[in-house]
Tab-separated table of C-alpha atoms in Angstrom:
chain	number	residue	atom	x	y	z
C	1	MET	CA	13.449	8.753	-3.477
C	2	SER	CA	13.348	6.982	0.292
C	3	ASN	CA	10.192	5.225	1.913
C	4	LEU	CA	7.933	5.754	-1.130
C	5	CYS	CA	4.458	7.584	-0.380
C	6	VAL	CA	2.109	6.428	-1.040
C	7	ALA	CA	-1.047	7.486	-1.372
C	8	HIS	CA	-3.609	5.756	1.157
C	9	ARG	CA	-7.386	5.102	-0.978
C	10	GLY	CA	-6.013	9.121	-2.588
C	11	PHE	CA	-5.681	11.953	-1.092
C	12	SER	CA	-7.984	10.908	1.417
C	13	SER	CA	-7.188	13.243	4.498
C	14	THR	CA	-8.492	16.133	1.971
C	15	ALA	CA	-10.854	14.411	-0.427
C	16	PRO	CA	-13.323	12.001	-0.019
C	17	GLU	CA	-11.633	8.544	-1.041
C	18	ASN	CA	-10.989	5.602	-3.469
C	19	THR	CA	-12.828	9.177	-5.894
C	20	MET	CA	-10.935	10.811	-8.769
C	21	ALA	CA	-11.230	14.232	-7.063
C	22	ALA	CA	-8.974	11.894	-4.429
C	23	PHE	CA	-6.484	10.142	-7.025
C	24	GLN	CA	-5.735	13.274	-9.266
C	25	LEU	CA	-5.007	15.993	-5.537
C	26	ALA	CA	-2.471	13.038	-4.684
C	27	MET	CA	-1.043	12.786	-8.523
C	28	GLU	CA	-0.776	16.823	-8.309
C	29	GLN	CA	2.004	15.594	-5.058
C	30	PRO	CA	5.104	15.152	-6.894
C	31	TYR	CA	6.579	13.052	-3.306
C	32	VAL	CA	3.201	11.007	-4.603
C	33	THR	CA	4.526	7.919	-5.850
C	34	TRP	CA	2.033	5.509	-5.664
C	35	ILE	CA	-1.654	5.411	-4.794
C	36	GLU	CA	-3.107	2.187	-2.877
C	37	LEU	CA	-7.945	1.973	-3.875
C	38	ASP	CA	-10.510	-0.202	-3.444
C	39	VAL	CA	-11.768	-3.001	-5.853
C	40	GLN	CA	-14.899	-4.923	-6.115
C	41	LEU	CA	-17.554	-5.877	-9.462
C	42	SER	CA	-20.535	-4.516	-9.736
C	43	ARG	CA	-24.193	-7.289	-10.351
C	44	ASP	CA	-23.574	-6.793	-14.009
C	45	GLY	CA	-19.212	-7.545	-13.289
C	46	VAL	CA	-17.263	-3.607	-13.851
C	47	PRO	CA	-14.753	-3.461	-11.794
C	48	VAL	CA	-15.577	0.060	-10.022
C	49	VAL	CA	-13.537	1.718	-6.550
C	50	ILE	CA	-14.883	1.349	-3.296
C	51	HIS	CA	-13.645	0.508	0.336
C	52	ASP	CA	-17.019	-0.772	1.990
C	53	PHE	CA	-19.113	-4.168	0.914
C	54	SER	CA	-21.329	-2.053	0.555
C	55	PHE	CA	-22.967	1.872	0.073
C	56	ASN	CA	-24.130	2.574	3.585
C	57	ARG	CA	-20.667	4.829	4.623
C	58	THR	CA	-19.387	6.566	1.810
C	59	THR	CA	-22.586	7.107	-0.098
C	60	ASN	CA	-25.867	8.400	-0.538
C	61	GLY	CA	-27.545	5.077	-1.075
C	62	GLU	CA	-27.041	2.353	0.746
C	63	GLY	CA	-26.944	-2.150	-0.269
C	64	LEU	CA	-23.958	-4.477	-1.422
C	65	VAL	CA	-21.998	-3.047	-3.993
C	66	ARG	CA	-22.083	-6.382	-5.528
C	67	GLU	CA	-25.448	-6.650	-6.094
C	68	THR	CA	-25.940	-3.078	-7.147
C	69	ASN	CA	-25.818	-2.553	-11.686
C	70	TRP	CA	-23.485	-0.143	-12.511
C	71	SER	CA	-25.720	2.237	-14.657
C	72	ASP	CA	-27.213	2.603	-10.868
C	73	ILE	CA	-23.478	2.521	-8.887
C	74	GLN	CA	-22.871	5.960	-10.972
C	75	LYS	CA	-26.018	8.007	-9.590
C	76	LEU	CA	-24.202	7.964	-6.033
C	77	ASP	CA	-22.783	11.042	-4.908
C	78	ALA	CA	-19.397	9.465	-3.664
C	79	GLY	CA	-18.302	13.374	-1.798
C	80	SER	CA	-21.181	15.068	0.121
C	81	TRP	CA	-20.606	12.134	2.888
C	82	LYS	CA	-16.820	14.767	2.793
C	83	SER	CA	-17.960	18.164	2.233
C	84	LYS	CA	-19.903	20.089	0.633
C	85	ALA	CA	-16.829	20.756	-2.201
C	86	TYR	CA	-16.561	17.794	-3.052
C	87	ALA	CA	-20.723	17.194	-3.736
C	88	GLY	CA	-21.472	14.723	-7.185
C	89	GLU	CA	-18.664	12.890	-6.514
C	90	ARG	CA	-19.277	9.139	-8.744
C	91	VAL	CA	-17.544	5.918	-7.607
C	92	PRO	CA	-15.818	4.928	-10.230
C	93	ALA	CA	-14.808	2.299	-12.454
C	94	LEU	CA	-11.219	1.241	-12.158
C	95	SER	CA	-10.963	1.921	-16.402
C	96	GLU	CA	-11.239	5.861	-15.782
C	97	VAL	CA	-8.590	5.556	-12.681
C	98	LEU	CA	-6.535	3.310	-15.130
C	99	ASP	CA	-6.675	5.838	-17.488
C	100	ILE	CA	-5.829	8.770	-15.352
C	101	CYS	CA	-2.927	7.660	-14.093
C	102	LYS	CA	-1.330	5.819	-16.668
C	103	GLY	CA	2.535	6.206	-16.742
C	104	LYS	CA	2.808	8.659	-14.223
C	105	VAL	CA	1.700	6.661	-10.774
C	106	ARG	CA	2.085	3.618	-9.787
C	107	LEU	CA	-1.840	1.195	-8.504
C	108	ASN	CA	-1.841	-0.682	-5.474
C	109	ILE	CA	-4.816	-2.203	-6.427
C	110	GLU	CA	-6.644	-3.638	-2.708
C	111	LEU	CA	-8.565	-6.595	-4.513
C	112	LYS	CA	-11.456	-5.565	-2.084
C	113	THR	CA	-13.229	-9.475	-1.551
C	114	GLN	CA	-13.768	-12.151	0.860
C	115	GLY	CA	-13.938	-16.458	0.885
C	116	ASP	CA	-16.138	-16.563	-2.497
C	117	MET	CA	-18.795	-13.509	-2.387
C	118	TYR	CA	-16.163	-12.452	-5.994
C	119	PRO	CA	-15.179	-15.315	-7.957
C	120	GLY	CA	-14.294	-13.728	-12.043
C	121	LEU	CA	-12.623	-10.936	-9.656
C	122	PRO	CA	-8.927	-10.957	-10.452
C	123	ALA	CA	-10.050	-11.763	-13.873
C	124	ALA	CA	-12.199	-9.072	-14.907
C	125	VAL	CA	-9.291	-6.765	-13.290
C	126	ILE	CA	-6.816	-8.135	-14.795
C	127	GLU	CA	-8.699	-7.362	-17.600
C	128	GLU	CA	-8.202	-4.177	-17.488
C	129	VAL	CA	-5.028	-3.485	-16.275
C	130	ARG	CA	-3.592	-6.030	-19.652
C	131	LYS	CA	-6.183	-3.652	-21.286
C	132	ARG	CA	-3.476	-0.788	-21.674
C	133	ASN	CA	-0.531	-2.854	-21.221
C	134	MET	CA	-0.523	-1.621	-16.807
C	135	GLN	CA	0.986	-4.884	-15.117
C	136	ASP	CA	4.233	-3.403	-14.663
C	137	GLU	CA	2.892	-1.097	-13.331
C	138	VAL	CA	0.109	-2.633	-10.586
C	139	VAL	CA	0.382	-4.095	-8.360
C	140	PHE	CA	-2.695	-6.557	-7.238
C	141	THR	CA	-2.864	-7.141	-3.064
C	142	SER	CA	-5.239	-9.014	-0.824
C	143	PHE	CA	-6.338	-10.012	2.488
C	144	GLU	CA	-7.700	-12.762	0.610
C	145	PRO	CA	-5.197	-15.932	-0.468
C	146	ALA	CA	-7.636	-17.461	-3.085
C	147	ALA	CA	-8.163	-14.192	-4.475
C	148	LEU	CA	-3.626	-13.620	-5.194
C	149	THR	CA	-3.593	-17.297	-5.504
C	150	GLU	CA	-6.620	-16.528	-8.623
C	151	SER	CA	-4.588	-13.623	-10.207
C	152	LYS	CA	-0.881	-15.454	-9.987
C	153	LYS	CA	-2.908	-17.816	-12.629
C	154	LEU	CA	-4.071	-16.094	-14.703
C	155	ALA	CA	-1.908	-13.132	-14.477
C	156	PRO	CA	1.991	-14.301	-13.054
C	157	GLU	CA	3.435	-11.271	-14.941
C	158	ILE	CA	1.417	-8.986	-11.877
C	159	THR	CA	2.931	-8.627	-8.990
C	160	THR	CA	0.405	-9.691	-5.663
C	161	GLY	CA	0.640	-9.066	-2.066
C	162	LEU	CA	-0.006	-10.451	1.274
C	163	ILE	CA	-2.683	-7.590	3.644
C	164	ILE	CA	-1.834	-9.188	6.843
C	165	ASP	CA	-2.173	-6.595	10.353
C	166	ALA	CA	0.234	-9.517	12.314
C	167	ARG	CA	3.543	-11.040	11.844
C	168	PRO	CA	3.224	-14.622	11.890
C	169	GLY	CA	6.157	-17.070	12.315
C	170	ASP	CA	5.949	-18.681	9.130
C	171	LEU	CA	4.766	-15.224	7.006
C	172	LEU	CA	7.611	-15.766	4.798
C	173	ALA	CA	6.443	-19.636	4.024
C	174	ARG	CA	3.074	-17.286	3.205
C	175	LEU	CA	4.004	-15.530	1.272
C	176	ARG	CA	6.301	-18.062	-0.683
C	177	GLN	CA	3.342	-20.678	-1.423
C	178	LEU	CA	0.969	-17.611	-2.747
C	179	GLN	CA	4.856	-16.417	-4.611
C	180	CYS	CA	4.119	-13.071	-3.704
C	181	GLY	CA	6.883	-9.895	-4.415
C	182	PHE	CA	4.793	-7.526	-2.117
C	183	LEU	CA	3.912	-7.500	0.985
C	184	SER	CA	1.510	-4.665	3.351
C	185	ILE	CA	1.061	-5.002	6.180
C	186	GLY	CA	0.217	-2.746	9.438
C	187	TYR	CA	2.806	-0.543	10.425
C	188	THR	CA	3.144	-1.976	14.046
C	189	ASN	CA	4.685	-4.917	12.074
C	190	VAL	CA	7.510	-3.528	11.125
C	191	ASP	CA	10.980	-3.551	12.223
C	192	LYS	CA	14.344	-4.291	11.526
C	193	SER	CA	14.231	-8.025	11.318
C	194	LEU	CA	10.918	-8.755	9.288
C	195	MET	CA	12.732	-5.621	6.211
C	196	ARG	CA	15.918	-8.036	6.556
C	197	GLU	CA	13.754	-10.845	6.045
C	198	MET	CA	11.360	-9.676	3.368
C	199	LYS	CA	14.748	-7.886	1.547
C	200	ASN	CA	17.045	-11.168	1.113
C	201	ASP	CA	14.119	-12.661	-0.619
C	202	GLY	CA	12.942	-10.143	-3.306
C	203	ILE	CA	10.136	-9.027	-1.215
C	204	GLN	CA	9.027	-5.340	-1.277
C	205	VAL	CA	7.117	-3.905	1.720
C	206	MET	CA	4.986	-1.546	2.813
C	207	ALA	CA	3.421	-0.671	6.389
C	208	TRP	CA	-0.352	1.263	6.691
C	209	THR	CA	-1.384	3.176	7.741
C	210	ILE	CA	0.824	6.689	8.947
C	211	ASP	CA	-0.589	9.867	9.758
C	212	ASP	CA	2.015	10.791	12.022
C	213	LYS	CA	4.495	12.747	11.064
C	214	ILE	CA	6.488	10.994	14.273
C	215	ILE	CA	6.171	7.601	14.228
C	216	MET	CA	6.543	8.109	10.370
C	217	LYS	CA	9.975	9.584	11.105
C	218	ARG	CA	10.368	6.122	13.225
C	219	LEU	CA	9.308	3.537	10.209
C	220	ALA	CA	11.822	5.839	8.116
C	221	ALA	CA	14.617	4.727	9.661
C	222	ILE	CA	14.560	1.070	10.047
C	223	ASP	CA	14.969	1.012	6.221
C	224	PRO	CA	14.552	3.767	3.302
C	225	GLU	CA	12.871	1.262	1.019
C	226	LEU	CA	9.804	1.197	3.566
C	227	MET	CA	6.883	2.321	0.940
C	228	LEU	CA	5.000	5.304	4.054
C	229	CYS	CA	0.674	3.955	2.603
C	230	THR	CA	-0.422	7.690	4.344
C	231	ASN	CA	-3.933	9.683	3.980
C	232	ARG	CA	-2.154	12.492	4.069
C	233	PRO	CA	0.753	13.197	2.150
C	234	ASP	CA	1.337	16.080	2.845
C	235	ALA	CA	1.995	14.798	6.328
C	236	TRP	CA	4.573	12.454	4.643
C	237	TYR	CA	6.299	15.484	2.776
C	238	GLN	CA	6.448	17.775	5.770
C	239	ALA	CA	7.755	14.465	7.796
C	240	LEU	CA	10.243	13.562	5.700
C	241	GLN	CA	11.259	16.352	2.770
C	242	LYS	CA	11.328	18.981	3.756
C	243	SER	CA	13.796	17.962	6.151
C	244	SER	CA	16.240	15.471	3.659
C	245	ASN	CA	15.623	18.986	1.175
C	246	ARG	CA	17.395	21.752	4.454
C	247	ALA	CA	20.509	18.597	4.904
């Protein structure tokens, strides 16, 4: 299958992002081969799946993830903001997501941190992945180079990837220095020369985040190995699979 479909925070156009409902809905689509999700740490060190540093946008709670214990995070409603149909969806622990995804779909786990906000994050995530022997089923990505360096030091067997929405001249040098085998890049920065450069170095490239079918088709035409990250896996299917099925 070309231009692999990565469900961004799960099937997040329909279900509330980064919830079990969004991940399960994504996994029900046979063409979704990857899921992207975000991980932070609770105050007591539990890896939890949530994008924002605070609870305000995607739950009925307030305050910072890192200042809240897991027992309190479990009480939050992470679904009602999206629709009544999802009332009562919780913020999942990473362990829960790994358990349902193992052997079924690969995971792009974003280590959601800035500076030294979460010094124990890579170690805690690695522990959960190793416990389930899923090192070959995940990649760790981050905007924060220090998190990638720490991950590589603790778990050299797990592929890491830089997230960036730019194309600096020294991008390949940065990726080599960080020992990255993956690049997660804002889709407007992708062209044939980028793909050629990255593929020559053995680096897998994922473009984010594309919900428009016309843009998906344009990106797919650049290179079949470019992964496409989307909130709308259904749009990916309509843009790329239906047409190829008719061919």
